[in-house]
Amino acid sequence: MSSRDVILGRVRRAIADVPRDDTPYEQAVERNYLLEHGTRDVAGTVDLLAENLADYRAIVHRTDDEELPHLIMRLLAGRGTRYVLVPPGLPPEWMSAADPTRVHDRAVSTPHELDRVESVVTGCALAIAETGTLVLDGSPDQGRRRITLIPDHHICVVRVPDQVVSSVPQALERLDPRRPLTWISGPSATSDIELDRVEGVHGPRTLEVVLVSGA
Amino acid sequence: MSGTFVGMPAFPEAAREAVDNPILRGNLRHATHTIRAKRAVAVSELDDWAALREAGKQIKDHTLRHLDHYLVRLEESVTAAGGVVHWAVDADEANRIVVELVRATGESEVVKVKSMATQEIGLNEALEAAGVHAYETDLAELIVQLGKDRPSHILVPAIHRNRGEIRDIFAREMGEWGRPAPEGLTDTPAELAEAARLHLREKFLRAKVGVSGANFMVAETGTLMVVESEGNGRMCLTLPETLISVVGIEKIVPTWRDLEVFLQTLPRSSTAERMNPYTSMWTGTTDEDGPRTFHLVLIDNGRTDTLADEVGRQALRCIRCSACLNVCPVYERAGGHAYGSVYPGPIGAILSPQLRGTAGAVDASLPYASSLCGACYEVCPVAIDIPEVLVHLRERVVEGGPTTREGNRVVLKPAKGHAAERAAMRAARWVFSRPGALGAGQRLASRTRRFHPRSMPGPGRAWSASRDLPRLPAEPFRDWWRRTDGGKETEAK
Ligand code: SF4
């Protein structure tokens, strides 16, 4: 007998005392929890996102379409960035004012090559206001998972209010589980040493979030 | 479970040692009290907490009731998404499978994401014996690994170490394993974290094989999920060419939507955050993003035996948040090592004796490593009634009875010559002879009176079978004394 059969056989014997219950799964679990906490208008939801992002030590900026390229330029210049990673599908106008050399993540790039890059600029799939979370799903404006991981500085652009949801249940409903998903809530952090919070162990130590509204 | 902890003294002896170590006690007290207070705040932000907790419990119970169905479903979806599924009956088989998979890549080192399942099976030791170095990449696990030590907490495994000790370990050991610690390393947490960043980065960037566990697996879609804070998880899950995930069969949820419950309850219960900094989800393999080969090793290792126990099976709902450790007055004083297993604290006291059986001295004493105060049940986000299972296991140890070992129904004899009873009573006496432990336990006990068994567990059962135990007073005497200064102050205060 294969181990698979052994385990499945043991499971069936272990639950032999339990009466089979054929309620369809949609009805088997009571879901009387909230799908959203509190009531807010659209602007209030965006404000909550900004507040929760900042509470978890992300640096939050607000701008509009027109000003966005200049803001990105200033943020990169402020860090002295010489090389910046951009995913293949990033709207080119976002970077139109930026000076640093653009580096594209190619399949052949080794992680070592990417390690020489100081900053990365991406879009996102959506952002969750109640938890201050950005979700990336590998779409062309976000690129491969590794590009938002290796550089020490991540600038993430969120279109407000289109890309903002209130809660975790609303986020899952909009996401596609077949894509690789990365949820980011603030910069990398550890509390492993005497519970003192230290920003940045392996992921980016600085997370800047730009909330951009249509002009 | 693996032989990692063979030779451990039973709980009372190990606890005595821990209690005599003032550094350990100080660290533990600080840690548990800090997280405990923060957790209460994080939980109070959600006014539907009770409903989320109930939904989490129901999702997990439903899954366990139909576990065969969901395991097969998961296998189909993972396979359809490009992964390969392996099944392991016990620790040895799981280790053999992983060693084979690593050998097939031709590599001699792997990077690891912190995972309870791989600790449970002793994977690092098995890999080492096969000539493969396994590098722990979680900062706390790195501290434990470099210190040739054992984890003592589910969430913060190096909580028993203070910054000075960590500095010494880094300065002494890092050079042996790779990039040495910088000259003149001080003991500030920021500098220590930076030393770990530099030391591990060279390993991440060249790693070809990653090994992880998973917090959840979705049967419907084949998605696996890992929550973490540092980014080491993301590194291990995306940079290597081959990813091997070793996961207990109980970690399934039926549908994608179910994650909405646990993504709200897990971070708040464990790190007391609205959301942990990073969560990674992957479904099989993705073209040009992340590992090209994905293996899932599903492990039983005592879980089906646990599932066979009508009272004890609820322990399989556990999502390893560690909230129960942080409120436990016994854990706070004894520390994680005293439990002699990778699962410390209240959950360890009920899970380890079920996964491993109660034949050994450690496992026979674990159900007594508790004051039954009920605080662990109150904080548990999936409502595991830990005190109920503890009482049930005490009976099992003392009176014997039917149980399942390696898939077979067996009838345990009552422990010979009352050896277990003596071990048990020693553990119970240890708990009750500590004024501090007892005080904390009692205060919580009176607040949780309704959870208390009405009859005496274990040895006292015969006596109490025909009597009700006296109910606990609403307020312990010593609290009343302190509050009223021995009755001098007014009661109303
Ligand atoms: S038993 Fe409950 S509180 Fe303890 S670790 Fe498991 S889920 Fe968390």
XYZ file of C-alpha atoms in Angstrom, chain B residues 167-454:
288
model
C 25.809 39.458 20.064
C 28.177 36.866 21.486
C 26.629 34.074 19.416
C 26.864 36.114 16.191
C 30.435 37.217 16.833
C 31.523 33.674 17.649
C 29.581 31.579 15.132
C 28.750 33.497 11.960
C 32.223 33.020 10.498
C 31.858 29.264 10.800
C 28.814 29.265 8.523
C 29.531 32.042 6.038
C 30.033 35.773 6.191
C 31.368 36.643 9.664
C 29.789 39.262 11.884
C 31.224 42.777 11.358
C 34.173 43.786 13.560
C 33.143 45.536 16.747
C 29.523 44.359 16.577
C 27.534 45.904 19.427
C 24.380 44.555 20.999
C 21.874 47.069 19.604
C 19.007 45.239 17.889
C 19.498 47.314 14.694
C 23.161 46.283 14.399
C 22.371 42.674 15.141
C 19.638 42.648 12.497
C 22.043 44.222 9.998
C 24.642 41.538 10.713
C 21.991 38.893 10.033
C 20.944 40.665 6.833
C 24.483 40.626 5.455
C 25.210 37.092 6.619
C 22.073 35.654 5.056
C 21.945 37.695 1.874
C 24.848 35.844 0.292
C 22.979 32.604 0.991
C 19.683 33.800 -0.478
C 21.302 35.076 -3.636
C 22.998 31.798 -4.452
C 20.348 29.394 -3.116
C 18.989 26.839 -5.583
C 16.677 24.985 -3.182
C 14.221 26.442 -0.663
C 12.385 24.520 2.053
C 9.268 25.880 3.760
C 6.147 24.932 5.625
C 2.803 26.640 5.091
C 0.253 28.313 7.324
C -2.636 27.287 5.094
C -3.309 25.210 1.985
C -6.470 25.829 -0.035
C -8.014 22.593 -1.328
C -10.128 24.329 -3.969
C -7.274 26.147 -5.694
C -4.083 24.403 -4.548
C -2.785 27.675 -3.083
C -0.243 27.638 -0.238
C 0.291 30.577 2.076
C 3.112 31.695 4.360
C 2.888 34.668 6.709
C 6.047 36.348 8.004
C 7.633 39.676 8.843
C 11.200 39.835 7.699
C 11.144 38.965 4.014
C 13.292 35.866 4.508
C 10.189 33.841 3.654
C 9.713 35.729 0.396
C 13.400 35.179 -0.399
C 13.191 31.411 0.138
C 9.881 31.100 -1.686
C 10.854 32.999 -4.810
C 14.606 33.040 -5.456
C 15.419 29.273 -5.545
C 14.740 27.108 -8.569
C 13.231 24.307 -6.494
C 10.790 24.781 -3.624
C 9.920 21.972 -1.214
C 7.078 22.629 1.236
C 6.551 20.248 4.148
C 3.088 20.619 5.628
C 0.908 18.758 8.138
C -2.267 17.288 6.649
C -4.422 19.341 9.032
C -3.413 22.675 7.508
C -6.099 22.584 4.829
C -8.977 24.973 4.369
C -11.611 24.100 1.774
C -11.935 27.333 -0.180
C -10.125 30.504 -1.174
C -12.723 32.533 0.652
C -11.884 30.829 3.960
C -8.621 32.764 4.075
C -10.624 35.912 4.860
C -11.231 34.542 8.339
C -7.693 33.476 9.173
C -5.998 36.475 7.587
C -7.914 38.522 10.133
C -7.518 36.311 13.196
C -3.966 34.958 12.792
C -1.897 38.184 12.694
C -3.878 39.797 15.493
C -3.567 36.712 17.691
C 0.095 36.090 17.067
C 2.059 39.309 16.602
C -0.834 41.553 17.626
C -0.657 43.351 14.301
C -3.498 44.250 11.971
C -1.534 42.365 9.365
C 1.932 40.862 9.380
C 4.382 42.684 7.072
C 4.527 39.958 4.413
C 2.160 37.257 3.234
C 3.083 35.091 0.247
C 0.610 32.926 -1.645
C 1.529 30.646 -4.476
C -0.386 28.142 -6.546
C 1.865 25.523 -8.096
C 4.451 27.179 -10.298
C 4.217 30.354 -12.361
C 6.030 30.868 -15.649
C 9.114 33.022 -15.183
C 8.280 33.982 -11.612
C 9.689 31.986 -8.737
C 10.671 28.319 -8.511
C 10.316 26.180 -11.613
C 9.759 23.035 -9.563
C 7.425 22.782 -6.603
C 7.064 19.772 -4.296
C 4.499 19.475 -1.524
C 5.210 16.860 1.140
C 2.082 16.112 3.185
C 2.885 14.650 6.591
C 0.779 12.568 8.960
C 3.258 11.841 11.793
C 0.645 11.253 14.473
C -2.047 13.555 13.116
C -4.445 10.784 12.092
C -4.004 9.248 15.562
C -4.956 12.620 17.037
C -7.907 12.820 14.660
C -9.165 9.477 15.997
C -9.621 10.899 19.508
C -13.093 12.427 19.890
C -12.003 14.910 22.549
C -8.414 15.512 21.519
C -8.945 16.003 17.778
C -9.826 19.664 18.262
C -6.108 20.289 18.791
C -5.784 19.888 15.007
C -7.662 23.152 14.550
C -4.587 24.979 15.866
C -3.228 27.680 13.551
C -0.008 28.062 15.601
C -0.594 31.675 16.553
C 1.042 31.246 19.996
C -1.518 33.394 21.814
C -2.035 30.606 24.351
C 1.666 30.620 25.292
C 1.623 34.297 26.088
C -1.241 34.081 28.571
C -0.143 30.886 30.303
C 1.146 31.450 33.864
C 2.990 28.137 33.745
C 4.699 28.827 30.387
C 5.681 32.259 31.626
C 7.713 30.740 34.436
C 8.856 27.459 33.009
C 9.808 28.619 29.496
C 9.406 26.716 26.275
C 12.215 24.212 26.684
C 10.587 22.589 29.691
C 7.873 21.144 27.444
C 10.385 18.890 25.698
C 8.905 19.352 22.238
C 8.775 21.836 19.371
C 5.269 22.761 20.508
C 5.566 24.479 23.892
C 2.971 26.017 26.158
C -0.664 24.986 26.454
C -0.974 23.802 22.844
C 2.204 21.759 23.266
C 0.827 20.209 26.433
C -2.082 18.759 24.452
C -0.556 18.304 21.008
C 2.730 16.562 21.798
C 1.241 13.752 23.919
C -1.252 13.098 21.130
C 1.240 13.167 18.265
C 3.769 11.043 20.155
C 1.584 9.020 22.526
C 1.827 9.180 26.298
C 4.315 6.351 26.795
C 7.348 8.534 27.551
C 7.928 10.377 30.813
C 7.858 13.822 29.137
C 4.602 13.140 27.363
C 2.974 11.584 30.413
C 3.786 14.649 32.491
C 2.743 17.281 29.906
C -1.016 17.145 30.543
C -0.198 18.186 34.120
C 1.890 21.184 33.102
C -1.069 23.470 33.590
C -3.132 25.060 36.313
C -6.321 24.638 34.199
C -6.969 28.346 34.519
C -8.660 28.520 31.131
C -6.884 31.635 29.837
C -5.570 29.672 26.837
C -9.082 28.775 25.746
C -10.236 32.361 26.014
C -7.579 33.726 23.656
C -7.528 30.860 21.155
C -8.737 32.187 17.770
C -10.151 28.774 16.826
C -11.654 28.125 20.276
C -9.721 24.983 21.165
C -10.850 23.954 24.639
C -7.355 23.217 25.889
C -8.397 22.608 29.529
C -10.939 20.016 28.383
C -8.291 18.151 26.385
C -5.806 18.387 29.266
C -8.261 16.771 31.648
C -9.031 14.096 29.064
C -5.339 13.319 28.581
C -4.740 13.156 32.331
C -7.361 10.457 32.520
C -5.711 8.666 29.630
C -2.360 8.683 31.419
C -3.677 7.533 34.763
C -6.542 5.249 33.891
C -5.505 3.964 30.485
C -8.167 3.252 27.890
C -8.622 3.003 24.145
C -6.479 5.143 21.894
C -4.992 5.027 18.392
C -1.294 4.567 17.687
C -0.003 4.466 14.131
C -3.472 3.868 12.839
C -4.268 0.932 15.139
C -6.771 0.917 17.968
C -4.932 -0.046 21.139
C -6.007 -0.147 24.753
C -3.572 1.591 27.062
C -3.064 0.019 30.459
C -3.120 2.278 33.473
C 0.439 3.317 34.124
C 2.309 0.548 35.937
C 2.918 0.980 39.663
C 1.343 4.383 39.315
C 4.589 5.696 37.912
C 2.742 8.087 35.655
C 0.524 9.159 38.480
C 3.547 10.016 40.537
C 5.118 11.921 37.649
C 1.843 13.679 37.136
C 1.384 14.606 40.752
C 4.920 15.921 40.845
C 4.111 18.182 37.906
C 0.886 19.295 39.496
C 2.652 19.939 42.773
C 5.282 21.906 40.901
C 2.603 24.154 39.466
C 0.788 24.612 42.735
C 3.811 25.145 44.908
C 4.890 28.216 42.968
C 3.227 31.164 44.666
C 3.649 33.287 41.550
C 2.306 30.699 39.160
C -0.505 29.882 41.490
C -1.450 33.501 42.067
C -1.682 34.253 38.368
C -3.463 31.015 37.751
C -5.998 31.668 40.448
C -6.820 35.140 39.333
C -7.519 33.893 35.864
C -9.224 30.881 37.307
C -11.834 32.840 39.132
C -12.576 34.844 36.018
C -13.079 31.689 34.011
C -14.996 29.639 36.526
C -17.522 28.444 34.062
C -14.859 26.529 32.139
C -13.800 24.479 35.105
C -14.497 20.800 35.303
C -16.949 19.897 38.010
